[in-house]
Tab-separated table of C-alpha atoms in Angstrom:
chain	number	residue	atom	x	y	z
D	240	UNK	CA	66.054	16.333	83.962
D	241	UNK	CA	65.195	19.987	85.521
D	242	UNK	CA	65.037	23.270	83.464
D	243	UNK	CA	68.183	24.544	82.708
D	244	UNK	CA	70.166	27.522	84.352
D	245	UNK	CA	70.041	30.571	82.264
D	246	UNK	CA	73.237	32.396	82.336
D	247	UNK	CA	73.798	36.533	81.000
D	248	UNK	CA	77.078	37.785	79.773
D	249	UNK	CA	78.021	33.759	78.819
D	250	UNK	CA	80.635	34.537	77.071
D	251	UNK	CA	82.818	36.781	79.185
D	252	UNK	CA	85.580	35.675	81.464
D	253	UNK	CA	83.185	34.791	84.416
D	254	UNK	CA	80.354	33.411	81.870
D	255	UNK	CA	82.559	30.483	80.620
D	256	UNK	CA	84.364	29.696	84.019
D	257	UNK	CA	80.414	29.343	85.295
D	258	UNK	CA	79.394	27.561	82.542
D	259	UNK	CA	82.437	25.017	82.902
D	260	UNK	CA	81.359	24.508	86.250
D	261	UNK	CA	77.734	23.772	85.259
D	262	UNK	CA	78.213	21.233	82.260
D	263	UNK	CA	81.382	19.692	84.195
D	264	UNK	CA	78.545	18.474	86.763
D	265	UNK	CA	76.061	17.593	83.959
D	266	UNK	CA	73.534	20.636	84.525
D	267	UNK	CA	72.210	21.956	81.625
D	268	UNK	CA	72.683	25.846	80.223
D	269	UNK	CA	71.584	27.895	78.277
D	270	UNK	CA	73.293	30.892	77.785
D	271	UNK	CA	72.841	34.633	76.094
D	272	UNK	CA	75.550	35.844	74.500
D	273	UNK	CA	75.593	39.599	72.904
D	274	UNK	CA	78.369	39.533	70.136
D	275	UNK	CA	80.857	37.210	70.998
D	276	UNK	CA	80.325	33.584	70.228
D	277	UNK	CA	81.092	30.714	73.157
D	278	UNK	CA	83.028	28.489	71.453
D	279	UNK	CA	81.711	25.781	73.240
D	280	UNK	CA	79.722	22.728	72.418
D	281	UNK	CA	77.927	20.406	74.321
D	282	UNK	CA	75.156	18.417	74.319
D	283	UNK	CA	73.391	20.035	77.410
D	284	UNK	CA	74.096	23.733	76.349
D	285	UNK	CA	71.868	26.273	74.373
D	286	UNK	CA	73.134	28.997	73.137
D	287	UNK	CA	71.251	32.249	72.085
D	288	UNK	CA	71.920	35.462	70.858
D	289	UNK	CA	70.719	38.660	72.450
D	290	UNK	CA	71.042	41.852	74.623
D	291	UNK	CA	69.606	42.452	77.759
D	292	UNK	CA	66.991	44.941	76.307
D	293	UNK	CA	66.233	42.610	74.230
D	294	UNK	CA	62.859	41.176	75.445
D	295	UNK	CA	61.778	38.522	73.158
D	296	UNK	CA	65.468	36.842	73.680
D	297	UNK	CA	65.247	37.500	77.519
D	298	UNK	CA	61.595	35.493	77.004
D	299	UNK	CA	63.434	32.454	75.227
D	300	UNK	CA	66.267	32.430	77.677
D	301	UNK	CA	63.940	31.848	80.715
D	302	UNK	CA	61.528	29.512	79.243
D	303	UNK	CA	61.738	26.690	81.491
D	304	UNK	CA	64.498	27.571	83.341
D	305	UNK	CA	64.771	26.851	86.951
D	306	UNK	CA	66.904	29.984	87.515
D	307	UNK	CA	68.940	32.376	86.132
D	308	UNK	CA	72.408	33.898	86.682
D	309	UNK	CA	73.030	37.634	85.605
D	310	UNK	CA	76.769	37.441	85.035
D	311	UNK	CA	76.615	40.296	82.240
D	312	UNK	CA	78.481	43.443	83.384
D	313	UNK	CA	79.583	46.769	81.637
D	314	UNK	CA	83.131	47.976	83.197
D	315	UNK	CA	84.381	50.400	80.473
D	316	UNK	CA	82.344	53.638	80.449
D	317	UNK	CA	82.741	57.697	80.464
D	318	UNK	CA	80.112	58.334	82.567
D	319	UNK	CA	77.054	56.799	84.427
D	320	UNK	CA	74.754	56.541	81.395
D	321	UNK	CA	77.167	53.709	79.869
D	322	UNK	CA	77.022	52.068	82.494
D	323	UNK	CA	73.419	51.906	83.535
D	324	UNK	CA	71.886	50.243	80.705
D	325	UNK	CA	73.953	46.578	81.347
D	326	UNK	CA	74.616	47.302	85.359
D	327	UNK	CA	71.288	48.373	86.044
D	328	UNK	CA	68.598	48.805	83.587
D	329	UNK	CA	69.788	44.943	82.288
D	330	UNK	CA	68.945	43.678	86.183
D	331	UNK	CA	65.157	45.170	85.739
D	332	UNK	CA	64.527	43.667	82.853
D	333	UNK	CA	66.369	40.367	83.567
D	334	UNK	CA	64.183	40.123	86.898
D	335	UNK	CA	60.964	40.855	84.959
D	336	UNK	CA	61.571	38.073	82.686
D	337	UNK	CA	62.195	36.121	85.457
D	338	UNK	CA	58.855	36.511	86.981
D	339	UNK	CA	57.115	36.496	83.713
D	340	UNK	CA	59.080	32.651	83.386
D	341	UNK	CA	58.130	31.684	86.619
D	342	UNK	CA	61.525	31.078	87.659
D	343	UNK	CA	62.230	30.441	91.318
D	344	UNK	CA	65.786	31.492	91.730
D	345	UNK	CA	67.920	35.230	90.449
D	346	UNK	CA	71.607	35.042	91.235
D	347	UNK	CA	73.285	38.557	90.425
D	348	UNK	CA	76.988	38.802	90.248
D	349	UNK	CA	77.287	42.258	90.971
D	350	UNK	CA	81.028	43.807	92.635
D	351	UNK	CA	82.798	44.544	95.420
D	352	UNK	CA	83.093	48.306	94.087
D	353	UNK	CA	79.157	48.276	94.394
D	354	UNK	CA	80.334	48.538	98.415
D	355	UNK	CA	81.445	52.401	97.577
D	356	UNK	CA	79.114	53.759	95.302
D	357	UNK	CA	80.770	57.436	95.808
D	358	UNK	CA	83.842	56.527	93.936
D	359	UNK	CA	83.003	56.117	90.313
D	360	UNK	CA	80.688	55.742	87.981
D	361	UNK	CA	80.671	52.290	87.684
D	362	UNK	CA	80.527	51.508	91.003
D	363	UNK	CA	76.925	53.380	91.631
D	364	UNK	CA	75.838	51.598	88.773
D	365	UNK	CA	76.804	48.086	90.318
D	366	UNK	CA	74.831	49.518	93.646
D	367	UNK	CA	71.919	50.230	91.524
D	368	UNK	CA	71.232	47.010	90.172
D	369	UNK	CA	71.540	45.827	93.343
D	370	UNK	CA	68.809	47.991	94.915
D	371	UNK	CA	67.107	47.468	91.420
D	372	UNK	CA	67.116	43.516	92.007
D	373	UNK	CA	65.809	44.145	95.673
D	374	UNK	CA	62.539	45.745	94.144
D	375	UNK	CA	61.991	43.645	91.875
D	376	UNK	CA	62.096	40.495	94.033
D	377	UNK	CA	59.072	42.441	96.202
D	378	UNK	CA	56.524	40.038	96.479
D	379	UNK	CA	57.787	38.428	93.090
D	380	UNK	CA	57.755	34.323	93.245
D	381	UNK	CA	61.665	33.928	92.867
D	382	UNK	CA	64.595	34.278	95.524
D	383	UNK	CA	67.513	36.179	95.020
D	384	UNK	CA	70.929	36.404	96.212
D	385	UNK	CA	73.816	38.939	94.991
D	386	UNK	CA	77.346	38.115	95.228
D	387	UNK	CA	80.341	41.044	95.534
D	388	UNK	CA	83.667	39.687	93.936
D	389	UNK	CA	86.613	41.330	94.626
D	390	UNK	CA	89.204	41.486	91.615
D	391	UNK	CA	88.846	38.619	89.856
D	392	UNK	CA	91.871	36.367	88.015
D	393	UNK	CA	91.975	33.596	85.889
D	394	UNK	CA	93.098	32.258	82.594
D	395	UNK	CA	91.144	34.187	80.549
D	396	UNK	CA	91.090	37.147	82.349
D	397	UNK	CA	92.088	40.695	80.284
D	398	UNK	CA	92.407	43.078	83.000
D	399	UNK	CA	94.584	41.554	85.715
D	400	UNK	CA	96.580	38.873	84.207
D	401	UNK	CA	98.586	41.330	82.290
D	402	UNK	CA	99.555	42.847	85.427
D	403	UNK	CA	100.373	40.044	87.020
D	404	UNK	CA	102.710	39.463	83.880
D	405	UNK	CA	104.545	42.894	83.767
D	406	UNK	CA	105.381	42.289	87.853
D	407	UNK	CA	106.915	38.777	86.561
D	408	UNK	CA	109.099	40.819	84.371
D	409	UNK	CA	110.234	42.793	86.916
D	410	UNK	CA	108.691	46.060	86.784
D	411	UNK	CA	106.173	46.638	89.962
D	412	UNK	CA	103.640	49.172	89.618
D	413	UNK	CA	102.317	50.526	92.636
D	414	UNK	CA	99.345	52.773	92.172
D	415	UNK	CA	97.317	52.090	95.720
D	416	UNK	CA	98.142	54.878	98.517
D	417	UNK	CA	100.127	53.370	101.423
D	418	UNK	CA	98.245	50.802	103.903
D	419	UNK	CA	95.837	49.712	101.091
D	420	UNK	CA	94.741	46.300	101.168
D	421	UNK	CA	92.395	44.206	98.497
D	422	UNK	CA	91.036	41.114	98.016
D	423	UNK	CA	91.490	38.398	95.298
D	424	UNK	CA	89.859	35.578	94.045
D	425	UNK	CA	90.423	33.355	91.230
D	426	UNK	CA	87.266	32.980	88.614
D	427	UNK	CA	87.483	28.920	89.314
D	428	UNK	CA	86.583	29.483	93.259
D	429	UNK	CA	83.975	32.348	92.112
D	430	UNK	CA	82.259	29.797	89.766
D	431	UNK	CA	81.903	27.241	92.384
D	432	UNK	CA	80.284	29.806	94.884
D	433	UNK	CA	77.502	30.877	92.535
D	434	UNK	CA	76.737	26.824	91.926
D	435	UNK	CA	76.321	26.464	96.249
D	436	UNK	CA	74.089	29.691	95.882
D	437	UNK	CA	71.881	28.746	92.987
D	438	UNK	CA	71.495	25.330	95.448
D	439	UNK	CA	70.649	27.252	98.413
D	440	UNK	CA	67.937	28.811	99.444
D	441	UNK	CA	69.768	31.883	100.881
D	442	UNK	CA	69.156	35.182	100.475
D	443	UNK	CA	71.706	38.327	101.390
D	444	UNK	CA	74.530	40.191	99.607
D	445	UNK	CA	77.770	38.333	100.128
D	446	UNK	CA	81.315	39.122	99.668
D	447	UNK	CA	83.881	36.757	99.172
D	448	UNK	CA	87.422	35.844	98.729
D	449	UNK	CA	90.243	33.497	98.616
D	450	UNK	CA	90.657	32.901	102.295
D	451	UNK	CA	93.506	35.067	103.136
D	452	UNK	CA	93.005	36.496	105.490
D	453	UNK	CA	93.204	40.622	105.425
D	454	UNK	CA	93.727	40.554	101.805
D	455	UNK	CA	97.100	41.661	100.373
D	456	UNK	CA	98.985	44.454	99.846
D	457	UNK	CA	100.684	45.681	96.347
D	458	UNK	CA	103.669	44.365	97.930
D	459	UNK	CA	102.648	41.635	98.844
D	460	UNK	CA	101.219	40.777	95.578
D	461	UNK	CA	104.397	41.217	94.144
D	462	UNK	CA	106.208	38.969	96.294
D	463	UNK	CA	103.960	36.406	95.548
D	464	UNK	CA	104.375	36.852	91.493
D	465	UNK	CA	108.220	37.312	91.443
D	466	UNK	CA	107.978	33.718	93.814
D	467	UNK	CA	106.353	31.705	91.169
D	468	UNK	CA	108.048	33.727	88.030
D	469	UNK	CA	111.543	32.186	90.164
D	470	UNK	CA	113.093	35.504	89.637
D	471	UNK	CA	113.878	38.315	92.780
D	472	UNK	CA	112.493	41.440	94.060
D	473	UNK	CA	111.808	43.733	90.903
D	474	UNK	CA	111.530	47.215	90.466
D	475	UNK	CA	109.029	49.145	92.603
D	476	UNK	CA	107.259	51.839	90.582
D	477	UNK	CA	105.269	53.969	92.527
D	478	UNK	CA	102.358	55.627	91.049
D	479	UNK	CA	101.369	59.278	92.771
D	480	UNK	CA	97.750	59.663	92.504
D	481	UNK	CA	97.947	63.241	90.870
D	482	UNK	CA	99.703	61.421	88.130
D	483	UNK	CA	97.255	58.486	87.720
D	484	UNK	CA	94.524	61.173	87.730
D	485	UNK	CA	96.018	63.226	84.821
D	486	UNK	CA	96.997	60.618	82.580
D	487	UNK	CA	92.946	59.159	83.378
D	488	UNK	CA	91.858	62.344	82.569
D	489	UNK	CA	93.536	62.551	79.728
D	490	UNK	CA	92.309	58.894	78.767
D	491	UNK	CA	89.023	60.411	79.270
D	492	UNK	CA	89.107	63.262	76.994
D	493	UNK	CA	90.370	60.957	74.130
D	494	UNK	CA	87.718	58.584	74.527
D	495	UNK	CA	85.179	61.514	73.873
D	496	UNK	CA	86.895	62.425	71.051
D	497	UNK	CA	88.039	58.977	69.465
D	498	UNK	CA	84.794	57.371	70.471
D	499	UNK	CA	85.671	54.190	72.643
D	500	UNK	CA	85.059	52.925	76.255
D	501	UNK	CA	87.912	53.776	78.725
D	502	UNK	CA	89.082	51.182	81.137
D	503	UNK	CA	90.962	54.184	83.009
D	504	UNK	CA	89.502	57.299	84.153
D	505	UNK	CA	89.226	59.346	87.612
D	506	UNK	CA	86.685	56.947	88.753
D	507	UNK	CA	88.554	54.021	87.997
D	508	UNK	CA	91.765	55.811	89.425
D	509	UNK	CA	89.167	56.643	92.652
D	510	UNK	CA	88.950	52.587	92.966
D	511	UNK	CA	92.369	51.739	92.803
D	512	UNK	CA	93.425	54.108	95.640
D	513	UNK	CA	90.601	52.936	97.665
D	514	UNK	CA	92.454	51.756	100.782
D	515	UNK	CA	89.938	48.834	101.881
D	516	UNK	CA	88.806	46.306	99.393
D	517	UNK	CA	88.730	43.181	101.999
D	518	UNK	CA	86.448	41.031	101.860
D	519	UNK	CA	85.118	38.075	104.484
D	520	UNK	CA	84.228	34.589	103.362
D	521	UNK	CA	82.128	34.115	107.071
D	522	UNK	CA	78.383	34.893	105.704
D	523	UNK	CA	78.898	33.009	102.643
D	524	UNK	CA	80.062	29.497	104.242
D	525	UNK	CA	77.905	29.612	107.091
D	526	UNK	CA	74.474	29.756	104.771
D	527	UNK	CA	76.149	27.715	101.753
D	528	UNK	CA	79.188	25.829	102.729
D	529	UNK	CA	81.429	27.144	99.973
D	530	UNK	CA	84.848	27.702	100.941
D	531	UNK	CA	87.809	28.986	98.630
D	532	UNK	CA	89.841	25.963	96.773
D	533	UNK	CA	92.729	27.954	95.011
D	534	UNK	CA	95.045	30.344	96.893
D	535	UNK	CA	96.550	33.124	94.906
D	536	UNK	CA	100.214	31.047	94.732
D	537	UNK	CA	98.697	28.310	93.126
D	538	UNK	CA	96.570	30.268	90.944
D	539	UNK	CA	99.020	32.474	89.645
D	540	UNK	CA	101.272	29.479	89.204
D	541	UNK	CA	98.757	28.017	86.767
D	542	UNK	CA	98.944	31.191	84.464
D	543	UNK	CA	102.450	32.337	84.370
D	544	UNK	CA	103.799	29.137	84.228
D	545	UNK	CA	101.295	26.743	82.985
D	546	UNK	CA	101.316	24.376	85.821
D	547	UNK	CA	98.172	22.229	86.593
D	548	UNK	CA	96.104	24.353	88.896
D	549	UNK	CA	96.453	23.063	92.137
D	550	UNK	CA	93.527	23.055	94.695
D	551	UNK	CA	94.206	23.815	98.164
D	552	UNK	CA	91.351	22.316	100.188
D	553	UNK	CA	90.441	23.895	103.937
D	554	UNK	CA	91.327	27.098	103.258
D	555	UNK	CA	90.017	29.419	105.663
D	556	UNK	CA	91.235	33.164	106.702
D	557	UNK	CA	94.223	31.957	105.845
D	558	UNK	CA	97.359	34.886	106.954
């Protein structure tokens, strides 16, 4: 049996759709989790417990490993500084373990926000690690690839899902500025394309999506949602940007003085009224063969109604 693939951030929405992939085709894991147990168990999985500054854990995750995947990402933050540590900092020292392991393979999920790095905070943190990865893989003995997911849904997923859920009730927001398209993909299909890159020997930064073509629009979105929730066209609440800035700003302050991690502030609001988050599957299928499996109907079928997800093989730039 060959080394096992180490896996950051295992227990986070991405972590356990990867890992599910992995043990589903009898490869074995081991996994670093921070706080939050897996709740998993399986005979070809190894668990640890760690951070990513941690060195001594970063040691025992790579020993013997084959490669590693650094799925661990920080996407609640103030400012830059909360962000670097995981998004950055956390890439240098998993790719220095990785050399000092002798592992021949990095795979960093980084994000399609790292594309801007001028809009938030978070988003020049994703960048960094990328650039951060690209130095450290300088004459190091491991290849590296980074993948940049669009907005990512699934089962488990925190951030989109309940959106998804408040459009199947019939209330629409619409907080993008007009002629603003996005990608999706659902966590299944992402899992699936960081297997075919551990596999390959490729190395670039690739986006990638679920094969329709152009992405969507909010409305669009919708349409799809109130489809599958079998109900009509619901309430379209548009969102002016000068009031998504305020109430972020607002968040902002509080956060400062409560002490937590805001999800929305005038970075975030920057990303969401980003008119071009579209991403193209071409790069990635050409040097791995992946292709997308689950089209957003399908997907979102699965969660709001709790139908077996369906996999639509062959699609392709699908409009």
């Amino acid at each position: 049996m060959t080394g096992p693939v180490a896996v950051t951030g295992a227990s986070g929405f991405v972590g356990r759709a990867l890992i599910g992939q992995l043990l589903a085709a009898e490869r074995p894991v081991r996994a670093l989790v921070h706080r939050q147990g897996l709740g998993i168990t399986h005979p070809l999985l190894d668990t640890l417990t760690g951070g990513l500054s941690d060195k001594a854990a970063l040691a025992k995750l790579m020993a013997g490993a084959q490669s590693v995947v650094h799925v661990a990402g920080q996407v609640r933050g103030r400012d830059l500084a909360d962000f670097l540590g995981v998004n950055a900092d956390g890439v240098t020292h998993v790719a220095e373990a990785a050399t000092m392991a002798g592992l021949r393979r990095v795979i960093l999920i980084s994000s399609l926000a790292a594309r801007a790095p001028h809009l938030s905070p978070y988003a020049a943190s994703k960048r960094m690690g990328e650039e951060r990865l690209a130095q450290a893989a300088l004459g190091a003995g491991f290849t590296s690839a980074i993948l940049r997911p669009p907005a990512i849904y699934g089962p488990e997923d925190r951030e989109l899902v309940p959106l998804f859920q408040t459009m199947a009730r019939g209330i629409v927001p619409l907080p993008g500025v007009a002629g603003a398209r996005a990608s999706l993909l659902h966590v299944d299909d992402l899992a699936r394309a960081i297997v075919k890159l551990l596999d390959s020997p490729a190395e670039a930064t690739y986006e990638l999506d679920d094969g329709h073509g152009a992405g969507y629009s909010w409305d669009e979105i919708a349409t799809i949602v109130e489809r599958v929730a079998g109900r009509g066209r619901g309430w379209r609440v548009k969102l002016p940007g000068g009031v998504l800035r305020a109430v972020a700003t607002g968040n902002l302050l509080a956060s400062k003085l409560l002490g937590y991690s805001p999800m929305l502030t005038p970075g975030k609001v920057n990303e969401l009224r980003h008119p071009d988050w579209v991403c193209d599957n071409t790069e990635i299928s050409r040097d791995t063969g992946w292709q997308p499996l689950i089209s957003l109907e399908n997907g979102l079928s699965s969660i709001l109604r709790g139908t077996p997800l369906k996999i639509d093989r062959g699609i392709t730039n699908v409009t």
